[in-house]
Amino acid sequence: MSATIIDGKLISAQIKDELKEKTAALKEKGVEVTLAVILVGEDPASQVYVRNKKKACEYVGFRSFSFELPETTSQADLLKLIDELNNRKDVDGILVQMPLPSHIDEKAVIDAIDPSKDVDGFHPMNVGALCIGEKGFVSCTPAGVIELLKRGCDGKIEIAGKECVIVGRSNIVGKPMSLLMLRENATVTVAHSKTKDLAQVCKRADILIAAVGKAGMITKDFVKEGAVVIDVGINRNADGKLCGDVLFDEVSEIAGAITPVPGGVGPMTIAMLMNNCYEAAVRKL
Ligand code: NDP
């Protein structure tokens, strides 16, 4: 294997440790950082995510308020709770764990969160702010990818002027990712399911970011020698093992740097959520 591994576990731990120190300093001034987490229903994966978010809050020194509501909760009741949390001065960030039960309109819920407390960065105001280069909250996974690029390989990865290809154009990963890479002055191509000659398009990339959700679809034929490859995908392979969108074993033979799955982008998402929450508290001061 020739590629340098970009270690998301290590980098996310660094970010959380930095936040822990900054949070302790705020506490000395009498300021607490508080995240409110809402979970509707009993989806096991969502329960794990929520538990991990609460654990991360504890680690960095935030308070977390948890609202675990039954599957049958009505949209009106959920919106009422969000409204209460929007108006509470002691709540800095509000996170509603997705997906929601099918009788609740996710868009209505996202739109109801006060943009200044929208630490997931999903509210249209925050998406718009990112689009026109204004301050807001950026979706945590793409923000985490930027940190991996900036802190990985001892800070030696250049983004400005590089060809970046992003595979995937979802609202939570691909699209904000493209805007962030543009902000970092990369030349950005966004590929998707209708892209022709995907392998050839990907092969142009100095930085290739895969956010598709298809196990191992990015083979070595998609990758230029020496490219930086970031794998956002979280999938299960035929043996039920967790894997990314990138065929790690063969791509790591030719890439310059690569993120593993697990242990790459995944841990960064929660670290960036903590970062957004800290920012939400500081911006209020
Ligand atoms: P979506 O399903 O919302 O989007 C997938 C994107 O991939 C779409 O834009 C789709 O194109 C594109 N696509 C699908 N098939 C192909 C193909 N054959 N060739 C090219 N493009 C294709 O997924 P998400 O963006 O939400 O997530 C992507 C992956 O990232 C998933 O594995 C998910 O689990 C993971 N993820 C990981 C996170 C983390 O913390 N590490 C956080 C969020 C997601 P089109 O638009 O044309 O349909």
Short mmCIF file of C-alpha atoms and ligand atoms in Angstrom, two decimals:
data_model
loop_
_atom_site.label_atom_id
_atom_site.label_comp_id
_atom_site.label_asym_id
_atom_site.label_seq_id
_atom_site.Cartn_x
_atom_site.Cartn_y
_atom_site.Cartn_z
CA MET A 1 0.00 0.00 0.00
CA SER A 2 1.40 3.40 -0.91
CA ALA A 3 -1.31 5.86 0.19
CA THR A 4 -1.05 7.83 3.41
CA ILE A 5 -4.03 7.12 5.64
CA ILE A 6 -5.99 10.19 6.74
CA ASP A 7 -7.03 9.18 10.24
CA GLY A 8 -10.48 10.56 11.04
CA LYS A 9 -10.48 9.07 14.52
CA LEU A 10 -7.32 10.93 15.44
CA ILE A 11 -8.34 14.23 13.82
CA SER A 12 -11.84 14.14 15.34
CA ALA A 13 -10.29 13.48 18.76
CA GLN A 14 -8.03 16.52 18.29
CA ILE A 15 -11.03 18.70 17.40
CA LYS A 16 -13.01 17.47 20.41
CA ASP A 17 -10.03 18.07 22.71
CA GLU A 18 -9.68 21.63 21.39
CA LEU A 19 -13.40 22.18 21.99
CA LYS A 20 -13.13 20.73 25.48
CA GLU A 21 -10.54 23.36 26.37
CA LYS A 22 -12.51 26.21 24.79
CA THR A 23 -15.70 25.03 26.53
CA ALA A 24 -13.95 24.94 29.91
CA ALA A 25 -12.74 28.51 29.31
CA LEU A 26 -16.33 29.60 28.52
CA LYS A 27 -17.58 27.87 31.65
CA GLU A 28 -15.15 29.91 33.72
CA LYS A 29 -16.91 33.00 32.37
CA GLY A 30 -20.24 31.47 33.43
CA VAL A 31 -21.33 30.40 29.92
CA GLU A 32 -22.68 26.88 29.35
CA VAL A 33 -23.03 25.32 25.90
CA THR A 34 -26.25 23.33 25.49
CA LEU A 35 -27.48 21.03 22.74
CA ALA A 36 -31.09 19.82 22.63
CA VAL A 37 -31.48 16.48 20.85
CA ILE A 38 -34.88 15.25 19.66
CA LEU A 39 -35.48 11.64 18.68
CA VAL A 40 -38.88 10.51 17.42
CA GLY A 41 -39.51 6.76 17.42
CA GLU A 42 -37.30 3.80 18.13
CA ASP A 43 -35.17 3.28 15.04
CA PRO A 44 -32.13 1.37 16.43
CA ALA A 45 -29.56 3.17 14.19
CA SER A 46 -31.00 6.57 15.20
CA GLN A 47 -30.85 5.55 18.87
CA VAL A 48 -27.14 4.76 18.48
CA TYR A 49 -26.48 8.09 16.72
CA VAL A 50 -28.31 10.01 19.44
CA ARG A 51 -26.43 8.14 22.18
CA ASN A 52 -23.11 8.96 20.49
CA LYS A 53 -24.04 12.62 20.19
CA LYS A 54 -24.93 12.78 23.89
CA LYS A 55 -21.65 11.06 24.77
CA ALA A 56 -19.69 13.56 22.67
CA CYS A 57 -21.49 16.44 24.46
CA GLU A 58 -20.47 14.97 27.79
CA TYR A 59 -16.86 14.60 26.62
CA VAL A 60 -16.45 18.21 25.47
CA GLY A 61 -18.35 19.57 28.47
CA PHE A 62 -21.67 20.61 26.90
CA ARG A 63 -25.03 20.07 28.54
CA SER A 64 -27.40 17.99 26.49
CA PHE A 65 -31.17 17.92 26.82
CA SER A 66 -32.71 14.84 25.34
CA PHE A 67 -36.30 14.54 24.10
CA GLU A 68 -37.18 10.97 23.20
CA LEU A 69 -40.69 11.01 21.77
CA PRO A 70 -42.92 8.10 20.76
CA GLU A 71 -43.26 7.05 17.10
CA THR A 72 -46.88 8.31 17.17
CA THR A 73 -45.90 11.91 17.99
CA SER A 74 -47.82 14.28 15.73
CA GLN A 75 -46.10 16.82 13.52
CA ALA A 76 -47.92 19.60 15.40
CA ASP A 77 -46.53 18.40 18.75
CA LEU A 78 -43.01 18.14 17.35
CA LEU A 79 -43.24 21.66 15.88
CA LYS A 80 -44.52 22.93 19.24
CA LEU A 81 -41.49 21.45 21.02
CA ILE A 82 -39.14 23.01 18.44
CA ASP A 83 -40.84 26.36 18.96
CA GLU A 84 -40.31 26.09 22.73
CA LEU A 85 -36.64 25.21 22.24
CA ASN A 86 -36.20 28.08 19.75
CA ASN A 87 -37.39 30.44 22.48
CA ARG A 88 -35.33 28.99 25.32
CA LYS A 89 -32.31 31.14 26.12
CA ASP A 90 -30.55 28.16 27.71
CA VAL A 91 -30.54 26.13 24.46
CA ASP A 92 -27.83 26.91 21.89
CA GLY A 93 -28.28 24.12 19.37
CA ILE A 94 -31.27 22.00 18.29
CA LEU A 95 -30.82 18.68 16.56
CA VAL A 96 -33.70 16.59 15.26
CA GLN A 97 -32.46 13.10 14.44
CA MET A 98 -33.39 12.04 10.90
CA PRO A 99 -35.12 10.11 9.45
CA LEU A 100 -38.45 11.01 11.00
CA PRO A 101 -41.52 8.71 10.89
CA SER A 102 -43.29 8.92 7.52
CA HIS A 103 -46.28 10.92 8.84
CA ILE A 104 -43.97 13.87 9.65
CA ASP A 105 -42.76 16.23 6.92
CA GLU A 106 -38.98 16.54 7.39
CA LYS A 107 -38.83 19.80 5.47
CA ALA A 108 -41.43 21.43 7.72
CA VAL A 109 -39.39 20.35 10.74
CA ILE A 110 -36.07 21.64 9.36
CA ASP A 111 -37.71 24.94 8.37
CA ALA A 112 -39.10 25.35 11.90
CA ILE A 113 -35.69 25.33 13.60
CA ASP A 114 -34.31 28.80 14.34
CA PRO A 115 -31.39 29.12 11.83
CA SER A 116 -29.15 30.42 14.64
CA LYS A 117 -29.72 27.10 16.49
CA ASP A 118 -29.61 24.87 13.39
CA VAL A 119 -26.36 23.08 14.24
CA ASP A 120 -26.97 20.44 11.54
CA GLY A 121 -26.79 23.22 8.94
CA PHE A 122 -29.87 21.95 7.07
CA HIS A 123 -32.08 25.09 7.27
CA PRO A 124 -32.48 26.87 3.89
CA MET A 125 -31.09 30.08 5.46
CA ASN A 126 -27.86 28.28 6.36
CA VAL A 127 -27.65 26.54 2.99
CA GLY A 128 -28.19 29.92 1.30
CA ALA A 129 -25.55 31.56 3.50
CA LEU A 130 -23.02 28.91 2.43
CA CYS A 131 -23.97 29.47 -1.19
CA ILE A 132 -23.28 33.21 -1.12
CA GLY A 133 -20.29 33.03 1.24
CA GLU A 134 -21.98 34.40 4.37
CA LYS A 135 -21.62 33.14 7.90
CA GLY A 136 -23.94 30.31 8.90
CA PHE A 137 -23.83 26.67 9.94
CA VAL A 138 -22.40 24.17 7.50
CA SER A 139 -23.68 20.60 7.26
CA CYS A 140 -21.43 18.53 9.54
CA THR A 141 -20.21 15.78 7.19
CA PRO A 142 -18.89 18.05 4.42
CA ALA A 143 -17.44 20.41 7.05
CA GLY A 144 -15.66 17.35 8.49
CA VAL A 145 -14.20 16.49 5.09
CA ILE A 146 -12.67 19.97 4.85
CA GLU A 147 -11.05 19.48 8.28
CA LEU A 148 -9.67 16.10 7.17
CA LEU A 149 -8.14 17.73 4.10
CA LYS A 150 -6.68 20.60 6.10
CA ARG A 151 -5.34 18.57 9.00
CA GLY A 152 -4.53 15.26 7.26
CA CYS A 153 -1.06 14.47 5.84
CA ASP A 154 0.51 17.00 8.28
CA GLY A 155 -1.40 19.84 6.63
CA LYS A 156 0.34 19.28 3.30
CA ILE A 157 -2.73 18.71 1.12
CA GLU A 158 -3.30 21.67 -1.19
CA ILE A 159 -6.87 22.44 -2.18
CA ALA A 160 -6.63 25.79 -3.99
CA GLY A 161 -6.33 25.37 -7.73
CA LYS A 162 -6.77 21.59 -7.59
CA GLU A 163 -9.27 19.57 -9.61
CA CYS A 164 -11.90 18.20 -7.24
CA VAL A 165 -14.53 15.69 -8.31
CA ILE A 166 -17.41 14.96 -5.94
CA VAL A 167 -19.56 11.93 -6.72
CA GLY A 168 -23.04 12.53 -5.26
CA ARG A 169 -25.22 15.63 -5.13
CA SER A 170 -27.42 15.17 -2.06
CA ASN A 171 -28.49 18.18 -0.01
CA ILE A 172 -26.62 16.99 3.08
CA VAL A 173 -23.34 15.84 1.53
CA GLY A 174 -22.62 16.34 -2.18
CA LYS A 175 -24.07 19.84 -2.74
CA PRO A 176 -22.66 21.55 0.40
CA MET A 177 -19.38 19.69 -0.23
CA SER A 178 -19.13 21.28 -3.68
CA LEU A 179 -19.76 24.76 -2.24
CA LEU A 180 -17.13 24.25 0.45
CA MET A 181 -14.52 23.06 -2.04
CA LEU A 182 -15.35 26.06 -4.22
CA ARG A 183 -14.87 28.31 -1.17
CA GLU A 184 -11.44 26.69 -0.77
CA ASN A 185 -10.69 27.63 -4.39
CA ALA A 186 -10.72 24.14 -5.89
CA THR A 187 -12.01 23.64 -9.43
CA VAL A 188 -15.10 21.57 -8.74
CA THR A 189 -17.01 18.96 -10.74
CA VAL A 190 -20.11 17.36 -9.25
CA ALA A 191 -20.91 13.92 -10.70
CA HIS A 192 -24.12 11.92 -10.14
CA SER A 193 -26.13 9.00 -11.44
CA LYS A 194 -26.62 10.62 -14.87
CA THR A 195 -22.95 11.48 -15.38
CA LYS A 196 -21.45 9.91 -18.52
CA ASP A 197 -18.04 8.19 -18.37
CA LEU A 198 -17.92 8.49 -14.59
CA ALA A 199 -14.55 6.72 -14.34
CA GLN A 200 -12.96 9.18 -16.78
CA VAL A 201 -14.48 12.17 -14.97
CA CYS A 202 -13.20 10.86 -11.62
CA LYS A 203 -9.76 10.23 -13.05
CA ARG A 204 -9.32 13.98 -13.59
CA ALA A 205 -9.47 14.55 -9.85
CA ASP A 206 -6.56 15.58 -7.66
CA ILE A 207 -9.10 15.29 -4.85
CA LEU A 208 -11.86 12.71 -5.29
CA ILE A 209 -14.76 12.71 -2.83
CA ALA A 210 -17.18 9.77 -3.00
CA ALA A 211 -20.62 10.26 -1.42
CA VAL A 212 -22.83 7.78 -3.21
CA GLY A 213 -23.83 4.94 -0.88
CA LYS A 214 -22.70 2.05 -3.11
CA ALA A 215 -20.21 -0.38 -1.62
CA GLY A 216 -16.85 -0.38 -3.41
CA MET A 217 -18.05 1.30 -6.62
CA ILE A 218 -14.94 3.49 -6.86
CA THR A 219 -12.25 1.11 -8.11
CA LYS A 220 -8.68 1.92 -9.09
CA ASP A 221 -9.90 2.66 -12.62
CA PHE A 222 -11.60 5.80 -11.25
CA VAL A 223 -8.50 7.18 -9.55
CA LYS A 224 -5.52 9.17 -10.82
CA GLU A 225 -2.18 8.11 -9.40
CA GLY A 226 -1.35 10.17 -6.31
CA ALA A 227 -4.89 11.57 -5.86
CA VAL A 228 -6.36 12.28 -2.44
CA VAL A 229 -9.44 10.06 -2.01
CA ILE A 230 -12.10 10.84 0.58
CA ASP A 231 -14.71 8.16 1.15
CA VAL A 232 -17.94 9.45 2.70
CA GLY A 233 -19.95 6.29 1.99
CA ILE A 234 -21.15 4.04 4.78
CA ASN A 235 -22.32 0.69 3.45
CA ARG A 236 -22.32 -3.00 4.28
CA ASN A 237 -20.57 -5.35 1.88
CA ALA A 238 -21.78 -8.85 0.96
CA ASP A 239 -20.28 -10.22 4.22
CA GLY A 240 -22.13 -7.61 6.27
CA LYS A 241 -18.91 -5.71 7.00
CA LEU A 242 -18.93 -1.91 7.17
CA CYS A 243 -17.32 -0.43 4.06
CA GLY A 244 -17.20 2.75 2.01
CA ASP A 245 -17.88 3.63 -1.62
CA VAL A 246 -14.20 3.15 -2.43
CA LEU A 247 -12.59 -0.24 -2.94
CA PHE A 248 -9.99 0.52 -0.30
CA ASP A 249 -7.49 -2.30 -0.90
CA GLU A 250 -6.86 -1.57 -4.57
CA VAL A 251 -7.34 2.21 -4.52
CA SER A 252 -4.88 2.63 -1.64
CA GLU A 253 -2.23 1.10 -3.95
CA ILE A 254 -2.35 4.10 -6.26
CA ALA A 255 -3.84 7.01 -4.26
CA GLY A 256 -1.57 9.53 -2.54
CA ALA A 257 -3.81 9.69 0.53
CA ILE A 258 -7.06 8.00 1.49
CA THR A 259 -9.62 7.88 4.29
CA PRO A 260 -10.62 4.44 5.63
CA VAL A 261 -14.16 3.27 6.45
CA PRO A 262 -14.70 3.01 9.35
CA GLY A 263 -12.41 5.58 10.96
CA GLY A 264 -12.37 8.25 8.24
CA VAL A 265 -15.20 10.71 7.61
CA GLY A 266 -17.63 9.04 10.07
CA PRO A 267 -16.09 10.27 13.34
CA MET A 268 -15.69 13.77 11.89
CA THR A 269 -19.44 14.32 11.59
CA ILE A 270 -20.02 14.32 15.35
CA ALA A 271 -16.89 16.42 15.98
CA MET A 272 -18.21 19.07 13.57
CA LEU A 273 -21.64 18.94 15.20
CA MET A 274 -19.93 19.77 18.50
CA ASN A 275 -18.04 22.55 16.76
CA ASN A 276 -21.26 24.03 15.35
CA CYS A 277 -22.87 23.88 18.78
CA TYR A 278 -19.93 25.68 20.38
CA GLU A 279 -20.14 28.32 17.62
CA ALA A 280 -23.88 28.73 18.22
CA ALA A 281 -23.20 29.51 21.88
CA VAL A 282 -20.34 31.91 21.14
CA ARG A 283 -22.27 33.80 18.43
CA LYS A 284 -24.97 34.57 21.00
CA LEU A 285 -22.54 36.36 23.35
P1 NDP B 1 -28.10 10.06 -1.26
O1 NDP B 1 -28.68 8.72 -1.56
O2 NDP B 1 -28.97 11.15 -0.81
O3 NDP B 1 -27.29 10.55 -2.54
C1 NDP B 1 -26.50 9.70 -3.29
C2 NDP B 1 -25.93 10.43 -4.48
O4 NDP B 1 -25.16 9.50 -5.23
C3 NDP B 1 -27.00 10.99 -5.42
O5 NDP B 1 -26.67 12.29 -5.82
C4 NDP B 1 -26.97 10.03 -6.62
O6 NDP B 1 -27.20 10.65 -7.86
C5 NDP B 1 -25.53 9.57 -6.60
N1 NDP B 1 -25.41 8.25 -7.22
C6 NDP B 1 -26.15 7.15 -6.97
N2 NDP B 1 -25.74 6.12 -7.76
C7 NDP B 1 -24.74 6.61 -8.53
C8 NDP B 1 -23.93 6.06 -9.53
N3 NDP B 1 -24.05 4.78 -9.91
N4 NDP B 1 -23.01 6.84 -10.11
C9 NDP B 1 -22.87 8.14 -9.74
N5 NDP B 1 -23.59 8.72 -8.79
C10 NDP B 1 -24.52 7.96 -8.18
O7 NDP B 1 -26.94 9.76 -0.19
P2 NDP B 1 -26.21 10.74 0.88
O8 NDP B 1 -25.53 11.85 0.18
O9 NDP B 1 -27.10 11.00 2.01
O10 NDP B 1 -25.11 9.71 1.41
C11 NDP B 1 -24.11 9.17 0.56
C12 NDP B 1 -23.31 8.16 1.35
O11 NDP B 1 -22.66 8.81 2.42
C13 NDP B 1 -24.16 7.03 2.01
O12 NDP B 1 -23.40 5.85 2.02
C14 NDP B 1 -24.35 7.53 3.43
O13 NDP B 1 -24.54 6.47 4.34
C15 NDP B 1 -23.03 8.21 3.66
N6 NDP B 1 -23.07 9.26 4.68
C16 NDP B 1 -22.07 9.25 5.58
C17 NDP B 1 -22.03 10.19 6.56
C18 NDP B 1 -20.90 10.16 7.52
O14 NDP B 1 -21.02 10.67 8.61
N7 NDP B 1 -19.76 9.59 7.15
C19 NDP B 1 -23.08 11.20 6.71
C20 NDP B 1 -24.05 11.20 5.64
C21 NDP B 1 -24.03 10.23 4.67
P3 NDP B 1 -28.63 11.28 -8.29
O15 NDP B 1 -28.72 12.59 -7.56
O16 NDP B 1 -28.51 11.44 -9.77
O17 NDP B 1 -29.68 10.30 -7.84
#
